Amino acid sequence: MIPVVHTSYVSENAVTLEEIENVAGFVKNLDKLELPNQLVAVLADPLLQKLMLLRPDSESEQRLANWLNGVLQDVRDGDADEDTFFYMLDILREYVVSIKNLPPLLLNFFARFLPLWDGSKRRDAMFEILSYSPVQDFKELYKHIFQPLEAATLDNTPESLRALLALYKNLLHHWTVLLESSDTVPDHASVTITALVRHVNPLALTLCQTCPSVSSRSAILDFYEQNARLVSHQVLKHYICIELPPSSLIYILFFSSSAAIVSRMCAILASYKKGFEMAMLTRPDREKSNRIDSSSYNRTFVGLFNGYLMDMCNCFWRGRAFTNNDPNALGCMIPRSLVPVLSFISLLIVTLPAPEPTKQTMY
């Protein structure tokens, strides 16, 4: 189904890919190489993949997108079977993973395909492909790509939520790599990252509340650790705003019975603390650049974060977990009416006599 590389109608000074025998020849003739007749061959030819990666061209990407849309239309019209289409999708995954990028023009293909997909076949391939989506307005990406994806794959099971969180974590990792390698950080980068985190927040809280297992909580922390790495990056921390997880999620993870979960949650908040400190020490730029400074966060937002830190200090070192009398303390957001009850229960547990050891009869 995927054609081999074949080039015809070559200009006098051009070189075809078929003539390239080694890496040296490829590098030497990079500017002279002629694209083959059928660019869809890029899906299966490593040399052509490298050429399109080093010499990106919107017209070439459009030709590839048109071919994919044609295959999809053939399936819809009954001129091709689903197995052929999903075989092509596997090839597309190999291509995207190879070049570590999903060209924006190919997103139009997925915008057409996802509403028709039942979410069962090639789910892993679909998730892996879309994790290489470009850094674009997340609201638009969600409307055309991720919303139909969620509609097709979410089935009220923890497994589907964990898979979706893994997708968003991989997407955030890909965006981090793109931003790290970019000469300049796009103005929309912070808004885009914030929108992604805000979308994931309720998904993570739902998973944490419906499936309180260590594996689920670990999957949740995987995403927020990736976000913490992004906002802690030496360069990106000056351009990407910190977006906090939901308060309920923070306290649920903090009171986990797993020491590893508690430790990871605290490490994430420690990374955020450094980011807030850096912002508070940076004076606003008169030129209104997109750099993070002391005006990037309002007092209420910073006060909420400081409340998390104070509560954890009270839990670890002061023995008064639920107090809200200290500056910034939130009392772990426990309703005040419950505090006396919890205090009485904890006192009762402490004062209960230890059970006597059972006597063993010697024979």
CSV table of C-alpha atoms in Angstrom, one decimal:
chain,number,residue,atom,x,y,z
A,1,MET,CA,0.0,0.0,0.0
A,2,ILE,CA,2.9,2.4,0.8
A,3,PRO,CA,4.8,3.0,-2.5
A,4,VAL,CA,8.5,2.8,-2.7
A,5,VAL,CA,10.6,5.9,-3.4
A,6,HIS,CA,10.7,6.6,-7.1
A,7,THR,CA,11.7,9.9,-8.7
A,8,SER,CA,11.1,11.0,-12.3
A,9,TYR,CA,11.3,14.2,-14.3
A,10,VAL,CA,14.5,15.2,-12.5
A,11,SER,CA,16.1,18.5,-13.4
A,12,GLU,CA,19.7,18.5,-14.7
A,13,ASN,CA,21.6,19.4,-11.5
A,14,ALA,CA,19.3,17.5,-9.1
A,15,VAL,CA,20.0,14.2,-7.4
A,16,THR,CA,17.5,11.6,-6.6
A,17,LEU,CA,17.2,9.6,-3.4
A,18,GLU,CA,17.7,6.4,-5.3
A,19,GLU,CA,21.2,7.6,-6.2
A,20,ILE,CA,22.3,8.1,-2.5
A,21,GLU,CA,24.4,5.3,-1.3
A,22,ASN,CA,25.6,6.5,2.1
A,23,VAL,CA,25.4,9.2,4.7
A,24,ALA,CA,28.2,11.2,3.2
A,25,GLY,CA,26.4,11.3,-0.1
A,26,PHE,CA,23.2,12.4,1.6
A,27,VAL,CA,24.8,15.3,3.4
A,28,LYS,CA,26.8,16.4,0.3
A,29,ASN,CA,23.8,16.5,-1.9
A,30,LEU,CA,21.2,17.7,0.7
A,31,ASP,CA,20.3,20.9,-1.2
A,32,LYS,CA,20.2,19.1,-4.6
A,33,LEU,CA,17.9,16.2,-3.6
A,34,GLU,CA,14.7,15.9,-5.5
A,35,LEU,CA,11.6,14.8,-3.8
A,36,PRO,CA,10.0,11.5,-5.1
A,37,ASN,CA,6.8,11.4,-7.1
A,38,GLN,CA,4.7,10.0,-4.2
A,39,LEU,CA,5.6,11.7,-1.0
A,40,VAL,CA,3.6,9.2,1.0
A,41,ALA,CA,6.7,7.0,0.6
A,42,VAL,CA,8.0,9.1,3.5
A,43,LEU,CA,6.0,7.0,5.9
A,44,ALA,CA,8.2,4.0,5.3
A,45,ASP,CA,11.5,5.3,4.0
A,46,PRO,CA,14.0,6.5,6.6
A,47,LEU,CA,16.1,8.5,4.1
A,48,LEU,CA,13.1,10.4,2.9
A,49,GLN,CA,12.0,11.0,6.5
A,50,LYS,CA,15.4,12.6,7.2
A,51,LEU,CA,15.1,14.7,4.1
A,52,MET,CA,11.7,16.1,5.0
A,53,LEU,CA,12.9,16.7,8.6
A,54,LEU,CA,15.9,18.7,7.4
A,55,ARG,CA,14.1,20.4,4.6
A,56,PRO,CA,10.6,21.0,5.9
A,57,ASP,CA,8.1,22.1,3.3
A,58,SER,CA,4.4,22.9,3.8
A,59,GLU,CA,3.5,21.7,0.3
A,60,SER,CA,5.1,18.3,0.9
A,61,GLU,CA,3.2,18.0,4.2
A,62,GLN,CA,0.0,19.0,2.4
A,63,ARG,CA,0.5,16.2,-0.2
A,64,LEU,CA,0.9,13.7,2.6
A,65,ALA,CA,-2.2,14.9,4.4
A,66,ASN,CA,-4.2,14.8,1.2
A,67,TRP,CA,-3.2,11.1,0.7
A,68,LEU,CA,-4.2,10.2,4.3
A,69,ASN,CA,-7.5,12.0,3.8
A,70,GLY,CA,-8.0,10.1,0.6
A,71,VAL,CA,-7.5,6.7,2.4
A,72,LEU,CA,-10.0,7.7,5.0
A,73,GLN,CA,-12.5,8.7,2.4
A,74,ASP,CA,-12.0,5.3,0.7
A,75,VAL,CA,-12.8,3.5,3.9
A,76,ARG,CA,-15.9,5.6,4.4
A,77,ASP,CA,-17.0,4.9,0.8
A,78,GLY,CA,-16.4,1.2,1.2
A,79,ASP,CA,-13.5,1.2,-1.3
A,80,ALA,CA,-11.0,0.1,1.3
A,81,ASP,CA,-11.4,-2.1,4.4
A,82,GLU,CA,-10.6,-1.0,8.0
A,83,ASP,CA,-7.6,-3.4,8.3
A,84,THR,CA,-5.9,-1.6,5.4
A,85,PHE,CA,-6.6,1.8,7.1
A,86,PHE,CA,-5.3,0.7,10.5
A,87,TYR,CA,-2.2,-0.8,8.9
A,88,MET,CA,-1.6,2.6,7.4
A,89,LEU,CA,-2.1,4.1,10.9
A,90,ASP,CA,0.6,1.8,12.3
A,91,ILE,CA,3.0,3.0,9.6
A,92,LEU,CA,2.1,6.6,10.4
A,93,ARG,CA,2.9,6.0,14.0
A,94,GLU,CA,6.4,4.8,13.1
A,95,TYR,CA,6.9,7.9,11.0
A,96,VAL,CA,5.8,10.3,13.7
A,97,VAL,CA,7.9,8.6,16.4
A,98,SER,CA,10.8,8.6,14.0
A,99,ILE,CA,10.7,12.3,13.4
A,100,LYS,CA,9.4,13.1,16.9
A,101,ASN,CA,6.8,15.5,15.4
A,102,LEU,CA,3.2,15.5,14.2
A,103,PRO,CA,3.1,18.0,11.4
A,104,PRO,CA,0.3,20.5,12.0
A,105,LEU,CA,-1.3,19.8,8.6
A,106,LEU,CA,-1.8,16.2,9.7
A,107,LEU,CA,-4.0,17.3,12.6
A,108,ASN,CA,-6.7,18.1,10.0
A,109,PHE,CA,-6.7,14.4,9.1
A,110,PHE,CA,-7.2,13.4,12.8
A,111,ALA,CA,-9.9,16.0,13.2
A,112,ARG,CA,-11.8,14.2,10.5
A,113,PHE,CA,-11.0,10.7,11.7
A,114,LEU,CA,-11.5,10.8,15.4
A,115,PRO,CA,-15.3,11.5,15.4
A,116,LEU,CA,-15.6,8.2,13.3
A,117,TRP,CA,-13.4,6.1,15.6
A,118,ASP,CA,-14.9,3.8,18.2
A,119,GLY,CA,-11.9,4.1,20.5
A,120,SER,CA,-11.0,0.4,20.5
A,121,LYS,CA,-8.7,-0.4,17.6
A,122,ARG,CA,-5.1,0.8,17.6
A,123,ARG,CA,-5.7,2.9,20.8
A,124,ASP,CA,-2.1,2.8,21.8
A,125,ALA,CA,-1.0,3.9,18.3
A,126,MET,CA,-3.4,6.8,18.4
A,127,PHE,CA,-2.3,8.0,21.8
A,128,GLU,CA,1.4,7.8,20.8
A,129,ILE,CA,0.8,9.7,17.6
A,130,LEU,CA,-1.2,12.5,19.2
A,131,SER,CA,1.4,12.9,22.0
A,132,TYR,CA,3.6,14.6,19.4
A,133,SER,CA,1.0,17.3,18.6
A,134,PRO,CA,2.5,20.7,18.1
A,135,VAL,CA,2.5,23.5,20.7
A,136,GLN,CA,-0.8,25.2,19.6
A,137,ASP,CA,-3.7,26.8,21.4
A,138,PHE,CA,-4.9,24.0,23.7
A,139,LYS,CA,-8.5,25.1,23.5
A,140,GLU,CA,-8.5,24.5,19.7
A,141,LEU,CA,-6.6,21.3,20.1
A,142,TYR,CA,-9.1,20.0,22.6
A,143,LYS,CA,-12.1,21.0,20.5
A,144,HIS,CA,-10.9,19.3,17.3
A,145,ILE,CA,-8.6,16.5,18.6
A,146,PHE,CA,-8.7,15.7,22.3
A,147,GLN,CA,-12.4,16.1,23.0
A,148,PRO,CA,-13.4,13.5,20.4
A,149,LEU,CA,-10.5,11.4,21.6
A,150,GLU,CA,-11.8,11.4,25.1
A,151,ALA,CA,-15.4,10.8,24.0
A,152,ALA,CA,-14.2,7.7,22.2
A,153,THR,CA,-11.9,6.3,24.9
A,154,LEU,CA,-13.2,7.3,28.3
A,155,ASP,CA,-15.4,4.4,29.6
A,156,ASN,CA,-15.7,5.2,33.3
A,157,THR,CA,-12.8,2.9,34.2
A,158,PRO,CA,-9.5,3.8,36.0
A,159,GLU,CA,-7.6,2.2,33.1
A,160,SER,CA,-9.0,4.7,30.5
A,161,LEU,CA,-8.3,7.6,32.8
A,162,ARG,CA,-4.7,6.4,33.5
A,163,ALA,CA,-4.1,6.0,29.7
A,164,LEU,CA,-5.4,9.5,29.1
A,165,LEU,CA,-3.2,11.0,31.9
A,166,ALA,CA,-0.2,9.2,30.3
A,167,LEU,CA,-1.1,10.8,27.0
A,168,TYR,CA,-1.2,14.3,28.4
A,169,LYS,CA,2.0,13.7,30.3
A,170,ASN,CA,3.7,12.6,27.1
A,171,LEU,CA,2.3,15.6,25.3
A,172,LEU,CA,3.6,17.9,28.0
A,173,HIS,CA,7.0,16.2,27.8
A,174,HIS,CA,7.0,16.7,24.0
A,175,TRP,CA,6.1,20.4,24.4
A,176,THR,CA,8.9,20.8,27.0
A,177,VAL,CA,11.4,19.4,24.5
A,178,LEU,CA,10.2,21.7,21.8
A,179,LEU,CA,10.3,24.8,24.0
A,180,GLU,CA,13.7,23.9,25.4
A,181,SER,CA,15.1,23.6,21.8
A,182,SER,CA,13.4,26.8,20.6
A,183,ASP,CA,15.4,30.0,20.1
A,184,THR,CA,12.6,32.0,21.6
A,185,VAL,CA,9.7,31.0,23.8
A,186,PRO,CA,6.4,31.7,22.0
A,187,ASP,CA,4.1,34.3,23.6
A,188,HIS,CA,1.3,31.8,23.8
A,189,ALA,CA,3.4,29.0,25.5
A,190,SER,CA,2.4,29.9,29.0
A,191,VAL,CA,-1.3,30.2,28.3
A,192,THR,CA,-1.2,26.9,26.3
A,193,ILE,CA,0.6,25.0,29.1
A,194,THR,CA,-1.7,26.5,31.8
A,195,ALA,CA,-4.8,25.4,29.7
A,196,LEU,CA,-3.5,21.8,29.5
A,197,VAL,CA,-2.8,21.6,33.3
A,198,ARG,CA,-6.2,23.1,34.1
A,199,HIS,CA,-7.9,20.5,31.8
A,200,VAL,CA,-6.0,17.6,33.5
A,201,ASN,CA,-6.7,18.8,37.0
A,202,PRO,CA,-10.3,17.5,37.2
A,203,LEU,CA,-9.3,14.3,35.4
A,204,ALA,CA,-6.6,13.6,38.0
A,205,LEU,CA,-8.9,14.4,40.9
A,206,THR,CA,-11.6,12.0,39.5
A,207,LEU,CA,-9.1,9.2,39.1
A,208,CYS,CA,-7.7,9.8,42.6
A,209,GLN,CA,-11.2,9.8,44.2
A,210,THR,CA,-12.6,6.8,42.3
A,211,CYS,CA,-9.5,4.6,42.4
A,212,PRO,CA,-7.3,5.3,45.4
A,213,SER,CA,-4.6,2.9,44.5
A,214,VAL,CA,-0.9,3.6,44.6
A,215,SER,CA,-0.6,3.0,40.8
A,216,SER,CA,-3.3,5.5,40.1
A,217,ARG,CA,-1.8,8.1,42.3
A,218,SER,CA,1.6,7.4,40.8
A,219,ALA,CA,0.2,8.1,37.3
A,220,ILE,CA,-1.2,11.4,38.5
A,221,LEU,CA,2.1,12.4,40.0
A,222,ASP,CA,3.9,11.5,36.7
A,223,PHE,CA,2.0,14.3,35.0
A,224,TYR,CA,2.6,16.9,37.7
A,225,GLU,CA,6.3,16.0,38.0
A,226,GLN,CA,6.6,16.6,34.2
A,227,ASN,CA,5.0,20.0,34.8
A,228,ALA,CA,7.3,20.7,37.7
A,229,ARG,CA,10.3,19.9,35.5
A,230,LEU,CA,9.0,22.3,32.9
A,231,VAL,CA,8.5,25.3,35.3
A,232,SER,CA,11.8,24.5,36.9
A,233,HIS,CA,13.8,24.6,33.7
A,234,GLN,CA,16.6,27.1,33.7
A,235,VAL,CA,15.2,29.1,30.8
A,236,LEU,CA,11.5,28.2,30.7
A,237,LYS,CA,10.8,29.0,34.3
A,238,HIS,CA,11.1,32.7,33.3
A,239,TYR,CA,8.3,32.3,30.8
A,240,ILE,CA,5.8,29.6,31.9
A,241,CYS,CA,3.4,30.3,34.8
A,242,ILE,CA,2.9,27.8,37.6
A,243,GLU,CA,-0.6,26.2,37.7
A,244,LEU,CA,-1.4,24.4,40.9
A,245,PRO,CA,-3.2,21.0,41.2
A,246,PRO,CA,-6.6,21.2,42.9
A,247,SER,CA,-6.5,21.7,46.7
A,248,SER,CA,-8.4,18.4,47.3
A,249,LEU,CA,-5.9,16.5,45.2
A,250,ILE,CA,-2.9,17.9,47.0
A,251,TYR,CA,-4.3,16.9,50.4
A,252,ILE,CA,-5.4,13.5,49.3
A,253,LEU,CA,-2.0,12.7,48.0
A,254,PHE,CA,-0.3,14.3,51.0
A,255,PHE,CA,-2.3,12.0,53.4
A,256,SER,CA,-1.5,8.9,51.3
A,257,SER,CA,-0.4,5.8,53.2
A,258,SER,CA,2.5,5.5,50.7
A,259,ALA,CA,5.6,7.3,51.8
A,260,ALA,CA,6.7,7.5,48.2
A,261,ILE,CA,3.5,9.3,47.1
A,262,VAL,CA,3.9,11.8,50.0
A,263,SER,CA,7.5,12.4,49.1
A,264,ARG,CA,6.8,13.0,45.4
A,265,MET,CA,4.0,15.4,46.2
A,266,CYS,CA,6.2,17.4,48.5
A,267,ALA,CA,9.0,17.5,45.9
A,268,ILE,CA,6.6,18.9,43.4
A,269,LEU,CA,5.5,21.7,45.8
A,270,ALA,CA,9.2,22.4,46.6
A,271,SER,CA,9.8,23.0,42.9
A,272,TYR,CA,6.8,25.3,42.7
A,273,LYS,CA,8.1,27.2,45.8
A,274,LYS,CA,11.4,28.0,44.0
A,275,GLY,CA,9.4,29.2,41.0
A,276,PHE,CA,7.3,31.5,43.1
A,277,GLU,CA,10.4,32.8,44.9
A,278,MET,CA,12.0,33.6,41.6
A,279,ALA,CA,8.9,35.4,40.4
A,280,MET,CA,8.6,37.5,43.6
A,281,LEU,CA,12.2,38.7,43.2
A,282,THR,CA,11.7,39.8,39.6
A,283,ARG,CA,10.6,43.3,39.0
A,284,PRO,CA,7.9,43.8,36.3
A,285,ASP,CA,9.3,44.8,32.9
A,286,ARG,CA,8.2,48.1,31.6
A,287,GLU,CA,8.2,46.8,28.1
A,288,LYS,CA,5.5,44.2,29.0
A,289,SER,CA,7.4,41.2,27.9
A,290,ASN,CA,6.2,37.6,28.4
A,291,ARG,CA,8.6,37.0,31.2
A,292,ILE,CA,7.4,35.9,34.6
A,293,ASP,CA,7.7,38.5,37.3
A,294,SER,CA,6.2,39.6,40.6
A,295,SER,CA,3.0,40.8,38.8
A,296,SER,CA,2.4,37.4,37.2
A,297,TYR,CA,0.6,35.9,40.3
A,298,ASN,CA,-2.0,37.6,42.5
A,299,ARG,CA,-1.7,37.6,46.3
A,300,THR,CA,-4.6,35.1,46.7
A,301,PHE,CA,-3.0,32.5,44.5
A,302,VAL,CA,0.4,32.8,46.3
A,303,GLY,CA,-1.4,32.8,49.7
A,304,LEU,CA,-3.1,29.6,48.8
A,305,PHE,CA,0.2,28.0,47.9
A,306,ASN,CA,1.8,29.2,51.1
A,307,GLY,CA,-1.1,27.7,53.0
A,308,TYR,CA,-0.3,24.3,51.6
A,309,LEU,CA,3.3,24.6,52.8
A,310,MET,CA,2.3,25.8,56.3
A,311,ASP,CA,-0.1,22.9,56.7
A,312,MET,CA,2.6,20.4,55.8
A,313,CYS,CA,5.0,22.1,58.2
A,314,ASN,CA,2.3,21.8,60.9
A,315,CYS,CA,1.8,18.1,60.1
A,316,PHE,CA,5.4,17.1,60.0
A,317,TRP,CA,7.0,19.2,62.7
A,318,ARG,CA,4.5,21.0,64.9
A,319,GLY,CA,1.9,18.3,65.7
A,320,ARG,CA,-1.0,20.5,64.9
A,321,ALA,CA,-2.1,19.4,61.5
A,322,PHE,CA,-5.6,20.9,61.5
A,323,THR,CA,-4.9,24.3,63.0
A,324,ASN,CA,-5.7,27.4,61.0
A,325,ASN,CA,-4.4,29.9,63.5
A,326,ASP,CA,-0.9,30.3,62.1
A,327,PRO,CA,-0.3,32.8,59.3
A,328,ASN,CA,-1.4,31.3,55.9
A,329,ALA,CA,-2.4,28.0,57.5
A,330,LEU,CA,-5.5,26.4,56.0
A,331,GLY,CA,-5.9,23.6,58.5
A,332,CYS,CA,-5.7,21.1,55.6
A,333,MET,CA,-9.1,22.6,54.6
A,334,ILE,CA,-10.9,20.4,57.2
A,335,PRO,CA,-14.3,21.8,58.2
A,336,ARG,CA,-13.9,23.5,61.6
A,337,SER,CA,-16.8,21.5,62.9
A,338,LEU,CA,-14.9,18.2,62.4
A,339,VAL,CA,-11.7,19.3,64.1
A,340,PRO,CA,-12.8,18.6,67.7
A,341,VAL,CA,-14.1,15.2,66.6
A,342,LEU,CA,-10.8,14.3,64.8
A,343,SER,CA,-8.8,15.6,67.8
A,344,PHE,CA,-10.8,13.5,70.2
A,345,ILE,CA,-10.3,10.4,68.0
A,346,SER,CA,-6.6,10.9,67.8
A,347,LEU,CA,-6.4,11.5,71.6
A,348,LEU,CA,-8.4,8.3,72.1
A,349,ILE,CA,-6.0,6.3,69.9
A,350,VAL,CA,-3.0,7.6,71.8
A,351,THR,CA,-4.4,6.9,75.3
A,352,LEU,CA,-5.8,3.4,74.6
A,353,PRO,CA,-3.8,0.7,76.5
A,354,ALA,CA,-1.7,-1.6,74.4
A,355,PRO,CA,-3.2,-5.1,74.2
A,356,GLU,CA,-1.6,-7.6,76.5
A,357,PRO,CA,0.5,-10.4,74.9
A,358,THR,CA,-1.3,-13.7,74.7
A,359,LYS,CA,-0.1,-16.3,77.1
A,360,GLN,CA,1.4,-19.4,75.5
A,361,THR,CA,1.0,-22.8,77.2
A,362,MET,CA,4.1,-24.9,77.3
A,363,TYR,CA,3.7,-28.6,76.5
